[in-house]
XYZ file of N, CA and C in Angstrom:
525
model
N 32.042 18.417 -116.204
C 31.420 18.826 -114.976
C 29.910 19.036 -115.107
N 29.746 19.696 -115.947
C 27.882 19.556 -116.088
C 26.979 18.563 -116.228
N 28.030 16.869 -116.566
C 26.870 15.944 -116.776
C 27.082 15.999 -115.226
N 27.807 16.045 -114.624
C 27.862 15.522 -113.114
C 26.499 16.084 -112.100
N 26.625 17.663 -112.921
C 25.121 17.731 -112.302
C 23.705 17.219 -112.700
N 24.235 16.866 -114.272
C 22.775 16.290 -114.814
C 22.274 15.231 -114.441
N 23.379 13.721 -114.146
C 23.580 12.785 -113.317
C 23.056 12.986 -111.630
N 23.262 13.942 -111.043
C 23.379 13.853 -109.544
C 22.817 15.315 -109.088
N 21.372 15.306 -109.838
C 20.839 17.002 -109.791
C 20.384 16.674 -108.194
N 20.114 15.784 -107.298
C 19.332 16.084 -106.446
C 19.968 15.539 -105.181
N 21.441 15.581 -105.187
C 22.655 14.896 -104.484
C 24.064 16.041 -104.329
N 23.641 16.969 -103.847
C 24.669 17.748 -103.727
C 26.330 17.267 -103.028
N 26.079 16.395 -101.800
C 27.109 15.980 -101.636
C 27.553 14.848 -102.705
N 26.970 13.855 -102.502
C 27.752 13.047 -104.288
C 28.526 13.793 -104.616
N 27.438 15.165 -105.898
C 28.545 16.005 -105.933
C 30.084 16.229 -105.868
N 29.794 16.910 -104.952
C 31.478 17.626 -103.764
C 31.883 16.268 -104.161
N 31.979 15.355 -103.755
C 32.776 14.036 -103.425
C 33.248 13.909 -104.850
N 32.236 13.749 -106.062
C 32.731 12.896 -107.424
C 33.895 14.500 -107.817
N 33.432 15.638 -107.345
C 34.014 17.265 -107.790
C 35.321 17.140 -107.397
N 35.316 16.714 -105.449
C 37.064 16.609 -105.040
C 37.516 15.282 -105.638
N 37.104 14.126 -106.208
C 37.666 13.482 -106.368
C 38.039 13.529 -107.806
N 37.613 14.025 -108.809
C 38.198 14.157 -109.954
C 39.401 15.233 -110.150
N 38.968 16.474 -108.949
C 39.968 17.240 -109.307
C 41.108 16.851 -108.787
N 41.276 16.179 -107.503
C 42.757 15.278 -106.641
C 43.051 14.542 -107.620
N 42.349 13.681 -108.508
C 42.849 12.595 -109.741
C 43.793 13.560 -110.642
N 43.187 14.330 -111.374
C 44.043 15.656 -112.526
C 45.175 16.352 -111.831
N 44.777 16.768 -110.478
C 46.000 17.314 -110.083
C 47.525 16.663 -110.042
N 47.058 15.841 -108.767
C 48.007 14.412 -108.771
C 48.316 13.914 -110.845
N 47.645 14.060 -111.592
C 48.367 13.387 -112.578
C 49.011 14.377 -113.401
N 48.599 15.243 -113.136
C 49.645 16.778 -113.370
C 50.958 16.868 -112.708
N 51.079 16.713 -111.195
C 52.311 16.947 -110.756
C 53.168 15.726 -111.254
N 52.523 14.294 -111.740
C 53.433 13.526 -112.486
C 53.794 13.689 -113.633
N 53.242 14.601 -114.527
C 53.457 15.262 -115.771
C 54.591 15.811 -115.522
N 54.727 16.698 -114.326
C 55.870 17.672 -114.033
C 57.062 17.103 -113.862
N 57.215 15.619 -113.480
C 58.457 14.924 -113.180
C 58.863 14.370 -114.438
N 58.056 14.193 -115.322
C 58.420 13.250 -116.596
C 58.647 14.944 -117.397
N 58.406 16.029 -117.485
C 59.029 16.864 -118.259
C 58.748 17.046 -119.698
N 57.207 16.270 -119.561
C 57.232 16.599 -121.221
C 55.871 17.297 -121.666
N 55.222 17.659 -122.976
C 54.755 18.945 -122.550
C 53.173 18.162 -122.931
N 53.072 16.767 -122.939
C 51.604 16.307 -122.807
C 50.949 16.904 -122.119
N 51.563 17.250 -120.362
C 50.730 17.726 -119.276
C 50.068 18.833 -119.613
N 50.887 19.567 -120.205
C 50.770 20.886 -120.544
C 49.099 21.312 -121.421
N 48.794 20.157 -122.512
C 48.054 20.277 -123.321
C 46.913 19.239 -122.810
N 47.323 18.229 -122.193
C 46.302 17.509 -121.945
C 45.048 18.257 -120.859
N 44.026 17.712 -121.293
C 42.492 18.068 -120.749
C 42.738 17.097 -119.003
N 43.275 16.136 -119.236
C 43.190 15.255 -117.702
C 44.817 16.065 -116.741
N 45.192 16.394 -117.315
C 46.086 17.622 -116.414
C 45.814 18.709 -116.121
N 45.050 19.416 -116.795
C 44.545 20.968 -116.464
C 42.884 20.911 -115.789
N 42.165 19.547 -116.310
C 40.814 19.706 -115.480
C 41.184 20.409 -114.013
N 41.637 19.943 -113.279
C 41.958 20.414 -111.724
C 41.652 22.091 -111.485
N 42.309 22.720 -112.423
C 42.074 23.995 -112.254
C 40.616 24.213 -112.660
N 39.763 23.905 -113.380
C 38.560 24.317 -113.664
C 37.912 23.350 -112.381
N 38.185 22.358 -111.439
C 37.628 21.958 -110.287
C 37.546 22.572 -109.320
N 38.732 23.842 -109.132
C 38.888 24.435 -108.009
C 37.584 24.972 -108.181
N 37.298 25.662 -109.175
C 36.374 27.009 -109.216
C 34.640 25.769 -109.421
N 34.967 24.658 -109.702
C 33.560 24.183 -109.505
C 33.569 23.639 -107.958
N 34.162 23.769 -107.413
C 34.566 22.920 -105.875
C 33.940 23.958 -105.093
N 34.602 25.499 -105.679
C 34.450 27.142 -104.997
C 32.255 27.211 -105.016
N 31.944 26.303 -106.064
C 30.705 27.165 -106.822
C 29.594 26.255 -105.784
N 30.184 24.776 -105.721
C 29.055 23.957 -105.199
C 29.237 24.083 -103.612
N 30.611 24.919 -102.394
C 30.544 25.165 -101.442
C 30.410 26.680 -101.487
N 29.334 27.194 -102.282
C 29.507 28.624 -101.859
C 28.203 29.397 -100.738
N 27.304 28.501 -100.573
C 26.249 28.671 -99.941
C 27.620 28.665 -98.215
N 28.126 27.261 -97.882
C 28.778 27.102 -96.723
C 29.998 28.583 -96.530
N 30.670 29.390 -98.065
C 31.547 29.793 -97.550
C 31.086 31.147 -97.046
N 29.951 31.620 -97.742
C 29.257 32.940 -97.551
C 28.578 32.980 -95.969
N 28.165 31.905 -95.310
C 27.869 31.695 -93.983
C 29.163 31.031 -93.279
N 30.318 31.073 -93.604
C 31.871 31.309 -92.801
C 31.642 32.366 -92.313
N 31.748 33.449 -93.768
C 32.317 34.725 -93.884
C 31.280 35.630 -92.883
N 30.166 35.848 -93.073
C 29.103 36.739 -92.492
C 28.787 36.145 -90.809
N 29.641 34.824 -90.641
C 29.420 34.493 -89.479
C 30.389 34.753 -88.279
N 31.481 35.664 -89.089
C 32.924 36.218 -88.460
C 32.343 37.607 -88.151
N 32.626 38.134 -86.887
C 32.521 39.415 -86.413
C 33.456 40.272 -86.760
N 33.364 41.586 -86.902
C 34.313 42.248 -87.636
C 34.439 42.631 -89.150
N 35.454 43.301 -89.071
C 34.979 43.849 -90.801
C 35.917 43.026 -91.875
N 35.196 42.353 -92.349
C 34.815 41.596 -93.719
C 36.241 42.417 -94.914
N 35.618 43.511 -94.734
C 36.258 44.171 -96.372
C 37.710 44.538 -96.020
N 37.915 44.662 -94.748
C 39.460 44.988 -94.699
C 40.189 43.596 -94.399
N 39.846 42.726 -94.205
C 40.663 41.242 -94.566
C 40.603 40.887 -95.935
N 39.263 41.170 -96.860
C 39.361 40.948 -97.875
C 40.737 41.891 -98.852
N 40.379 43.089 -98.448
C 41.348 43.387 -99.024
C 42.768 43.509 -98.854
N 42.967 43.054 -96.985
C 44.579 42.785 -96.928
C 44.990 41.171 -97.820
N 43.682 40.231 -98.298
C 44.411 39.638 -98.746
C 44.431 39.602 -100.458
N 43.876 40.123 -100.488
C 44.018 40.572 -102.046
C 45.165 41.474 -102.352
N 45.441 42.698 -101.907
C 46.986 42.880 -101.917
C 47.915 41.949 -101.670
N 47.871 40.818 -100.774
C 48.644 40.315 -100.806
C 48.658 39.273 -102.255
N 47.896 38.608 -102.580
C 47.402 38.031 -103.629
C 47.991 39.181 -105.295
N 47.321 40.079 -105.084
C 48.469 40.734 -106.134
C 49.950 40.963 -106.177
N 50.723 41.302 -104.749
C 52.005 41.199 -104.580
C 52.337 39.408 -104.940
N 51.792 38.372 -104.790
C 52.052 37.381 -105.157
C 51.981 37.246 -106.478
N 51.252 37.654 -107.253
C 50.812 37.244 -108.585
C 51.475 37.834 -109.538
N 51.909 39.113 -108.965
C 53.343 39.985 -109.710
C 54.898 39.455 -109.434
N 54.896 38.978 -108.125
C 56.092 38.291 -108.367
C 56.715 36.848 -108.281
N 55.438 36.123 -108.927
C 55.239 34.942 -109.754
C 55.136 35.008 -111.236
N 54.645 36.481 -111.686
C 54.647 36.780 -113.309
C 56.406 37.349 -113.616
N 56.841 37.749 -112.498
C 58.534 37.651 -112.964
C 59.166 36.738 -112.885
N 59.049 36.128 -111.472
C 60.032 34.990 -110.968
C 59.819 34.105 -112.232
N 58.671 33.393 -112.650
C 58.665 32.892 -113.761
C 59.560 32.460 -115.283
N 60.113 31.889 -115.463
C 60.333 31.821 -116.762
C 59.734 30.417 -117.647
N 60.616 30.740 -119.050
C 60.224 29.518 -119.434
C 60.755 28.163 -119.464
N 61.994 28.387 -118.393
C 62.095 27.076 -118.281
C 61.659 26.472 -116.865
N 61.358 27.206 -116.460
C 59.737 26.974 -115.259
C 58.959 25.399 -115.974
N 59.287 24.425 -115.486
C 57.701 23.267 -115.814
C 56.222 23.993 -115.132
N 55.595 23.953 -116.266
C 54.283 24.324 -115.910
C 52.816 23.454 -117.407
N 52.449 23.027 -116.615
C 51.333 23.530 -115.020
C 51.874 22.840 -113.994
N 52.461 21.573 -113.834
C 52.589 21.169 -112.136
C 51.936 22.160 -111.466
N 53.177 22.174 -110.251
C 52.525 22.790 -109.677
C 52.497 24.610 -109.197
N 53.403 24.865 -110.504
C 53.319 26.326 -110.422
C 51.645 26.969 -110.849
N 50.982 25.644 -111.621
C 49.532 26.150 -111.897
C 49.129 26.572 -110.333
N 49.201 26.375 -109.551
C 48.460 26.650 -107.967
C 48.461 27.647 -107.863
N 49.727 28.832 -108.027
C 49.706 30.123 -107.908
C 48.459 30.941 -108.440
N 48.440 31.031 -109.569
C 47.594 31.473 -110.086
C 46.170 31.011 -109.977
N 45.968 29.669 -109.943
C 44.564 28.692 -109.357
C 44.057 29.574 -108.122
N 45.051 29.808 -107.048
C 44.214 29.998 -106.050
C 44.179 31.311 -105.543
N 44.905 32.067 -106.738
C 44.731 33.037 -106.306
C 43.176 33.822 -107.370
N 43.140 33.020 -108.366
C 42.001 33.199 -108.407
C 40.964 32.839 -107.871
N 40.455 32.099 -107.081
C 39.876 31.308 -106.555
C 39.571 32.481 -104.893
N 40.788 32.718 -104.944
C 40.664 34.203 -103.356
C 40.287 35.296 -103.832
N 40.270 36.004 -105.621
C 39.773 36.779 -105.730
C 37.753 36.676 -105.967
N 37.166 35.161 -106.367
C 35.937 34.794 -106.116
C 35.293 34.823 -104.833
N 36.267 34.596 -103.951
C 35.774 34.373 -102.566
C 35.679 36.150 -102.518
N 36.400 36.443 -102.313
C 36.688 38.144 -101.701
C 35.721 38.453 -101.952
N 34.934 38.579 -103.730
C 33.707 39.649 -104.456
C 33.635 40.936 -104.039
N 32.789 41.380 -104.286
C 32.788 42.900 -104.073
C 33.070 43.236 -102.627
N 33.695 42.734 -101.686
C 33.850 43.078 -100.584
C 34.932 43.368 -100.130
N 36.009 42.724 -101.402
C 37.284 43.622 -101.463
C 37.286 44.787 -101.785
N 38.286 46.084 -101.349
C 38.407 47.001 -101.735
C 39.368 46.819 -103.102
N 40.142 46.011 -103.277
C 40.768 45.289 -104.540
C 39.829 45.131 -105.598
N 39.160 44.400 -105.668
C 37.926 43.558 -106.406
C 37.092 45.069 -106.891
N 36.308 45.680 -105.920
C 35.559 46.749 -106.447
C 35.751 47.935 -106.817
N 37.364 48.177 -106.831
C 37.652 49.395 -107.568
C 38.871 49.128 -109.005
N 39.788 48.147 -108.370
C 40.564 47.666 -109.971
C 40.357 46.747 -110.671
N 39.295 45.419 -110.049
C 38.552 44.471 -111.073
C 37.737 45.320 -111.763
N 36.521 46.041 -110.716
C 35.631 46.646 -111.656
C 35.954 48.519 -112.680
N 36.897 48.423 -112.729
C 37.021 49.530 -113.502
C 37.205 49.329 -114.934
N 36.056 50.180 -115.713
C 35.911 49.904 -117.335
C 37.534 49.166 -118.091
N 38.369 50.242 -117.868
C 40.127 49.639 -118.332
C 39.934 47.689 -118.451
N 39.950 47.525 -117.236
C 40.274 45.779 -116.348
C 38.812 45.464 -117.255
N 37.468 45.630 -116.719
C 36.888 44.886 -117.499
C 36.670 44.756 -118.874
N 36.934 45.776 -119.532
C 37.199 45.962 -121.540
C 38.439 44.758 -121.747
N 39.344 44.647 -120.933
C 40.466 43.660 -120.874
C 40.167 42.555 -120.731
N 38.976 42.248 -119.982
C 38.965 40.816 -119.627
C 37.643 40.224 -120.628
N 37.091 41.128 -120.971
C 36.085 40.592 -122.193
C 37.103 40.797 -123.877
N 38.118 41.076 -123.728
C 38.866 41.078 -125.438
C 39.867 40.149 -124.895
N 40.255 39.423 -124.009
C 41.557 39.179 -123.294
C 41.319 37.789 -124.509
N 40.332 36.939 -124.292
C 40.433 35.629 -124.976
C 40.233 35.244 -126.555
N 39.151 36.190 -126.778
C 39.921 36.749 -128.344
C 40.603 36.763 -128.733
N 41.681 37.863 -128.196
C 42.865 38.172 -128.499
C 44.001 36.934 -128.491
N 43.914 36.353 -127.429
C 44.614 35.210 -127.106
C 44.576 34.072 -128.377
N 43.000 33.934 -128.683
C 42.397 33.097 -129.524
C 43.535 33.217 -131.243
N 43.442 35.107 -131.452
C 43.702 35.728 -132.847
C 45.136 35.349 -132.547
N 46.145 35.798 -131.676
C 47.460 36.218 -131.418
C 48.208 34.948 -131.922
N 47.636 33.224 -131.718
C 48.538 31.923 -132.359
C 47.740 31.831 -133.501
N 47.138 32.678 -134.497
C 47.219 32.253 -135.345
C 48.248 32.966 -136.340
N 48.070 34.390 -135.619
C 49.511 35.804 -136.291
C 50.180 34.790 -136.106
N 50.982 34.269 -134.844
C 52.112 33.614 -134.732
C 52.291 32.632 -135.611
N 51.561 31.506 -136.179
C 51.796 30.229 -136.277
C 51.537 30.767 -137.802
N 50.873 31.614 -137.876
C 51.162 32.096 -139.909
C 52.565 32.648 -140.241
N 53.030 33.424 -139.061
C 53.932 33.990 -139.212
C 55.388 32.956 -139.519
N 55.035 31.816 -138.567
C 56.088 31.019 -138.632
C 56.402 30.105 -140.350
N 55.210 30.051 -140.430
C 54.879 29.386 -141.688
C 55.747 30.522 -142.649
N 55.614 31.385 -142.794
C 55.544 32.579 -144.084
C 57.395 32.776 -143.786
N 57.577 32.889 -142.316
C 58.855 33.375 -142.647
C 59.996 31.971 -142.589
N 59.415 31.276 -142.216
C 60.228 29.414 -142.456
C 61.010 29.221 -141.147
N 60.349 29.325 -139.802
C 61.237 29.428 -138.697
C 61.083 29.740 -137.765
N 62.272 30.375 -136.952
C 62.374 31.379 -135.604
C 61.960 32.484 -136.039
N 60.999 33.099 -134.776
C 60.118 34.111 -135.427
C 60.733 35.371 -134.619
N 61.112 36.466 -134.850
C 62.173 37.541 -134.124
C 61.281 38.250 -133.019
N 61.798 38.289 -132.308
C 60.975 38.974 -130.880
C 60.538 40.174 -131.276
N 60.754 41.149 -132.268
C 60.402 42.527 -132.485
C 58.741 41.943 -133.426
N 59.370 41.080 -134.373
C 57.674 40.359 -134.844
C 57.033 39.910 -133.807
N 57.617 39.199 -133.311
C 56.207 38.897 -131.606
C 55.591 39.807 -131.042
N 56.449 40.489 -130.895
C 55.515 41.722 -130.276
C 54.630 42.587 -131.333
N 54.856 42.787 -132.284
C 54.132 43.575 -133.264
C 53.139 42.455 -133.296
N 52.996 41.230 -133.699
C 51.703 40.416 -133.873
C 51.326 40.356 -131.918
């Protein structure tokens, strides 16, 4: 995505156009990932681009969405935040409904895509956003979150090595 701007610095629509059209390409070849069932989709870079399009799609219309929003009469922060509750009641019971024999990313990636994507839009104008995004807890979490993520397969994948196998859920959780 960044040569696209280095390529087309002075062409904003280009842009949008080459932005929706790469991310409709990844998506679409994601939800065919999902029918064939195997876990290329999963790992491949041309299946998951889509989700990092939403949020460049969000970045290069954000001048148009901020003059939507301020151009609606009425108050702003209480839609934002009826839909951000709703967006968390979704996102909690998509983190249960879930399992692992769920195919994913198809198109269960969307859930989570756009609901991040509604918590960017919202910004501080949710009552959601500016009191449980921004509270020290949530943000100490979201700056160790990928670290951790980063450290946690390598515990695992040593672990598997060392103990020759299936690794016991009481060790999963301790690593």
């Amino acid at each position: 995505y960044p040569l696209i701007f280095l390529f087309f610095p002075k062409k904003p629509l280009s842009r949008k156009i080459i932005f929706l059209f790469i991310t409709a390409i990844s998506l679409g070849y994601c939800v065919l990932g999902e029918f064939e069932k195997n876990s290329i989709a999963y790992f491949s870079t041309m299946t998951r681009i889509w989700e990092m399009g939403f949020g460049c799609l969000l970045s290069v219309n954000q001048d148009k969405i901020v003059q939507l929003i301020n151009s609606r009469n009425g108050n702003q922060s209480k839609l934002f935040t009826f839909l951000q509750l709703l967006n968390v009641i979704i996102l909690t019971f998509f983190a249960i409904k879930f399992t692992g024999k769920d195919y994913y990313p198809g198109l269960y990636a969307l859930v989570p895509t756009l609901a991040t994507v509604l918590i960017l839009i919202s910004g501080s104008k949710s009552y959601v956003n500016s009191i449980l995004f921004s509270s020290r807890s949530i943000v100490y979490l979201g700056k160790i979150s990928y670290p951790l993520y980063l450290w946690h397969w390598v515990l695992l994948s040593n672990a598997h090595i060392v103990l020759g196998g299936v690794i016991s859920s009481k060790i999963r959780i301790i690593l």
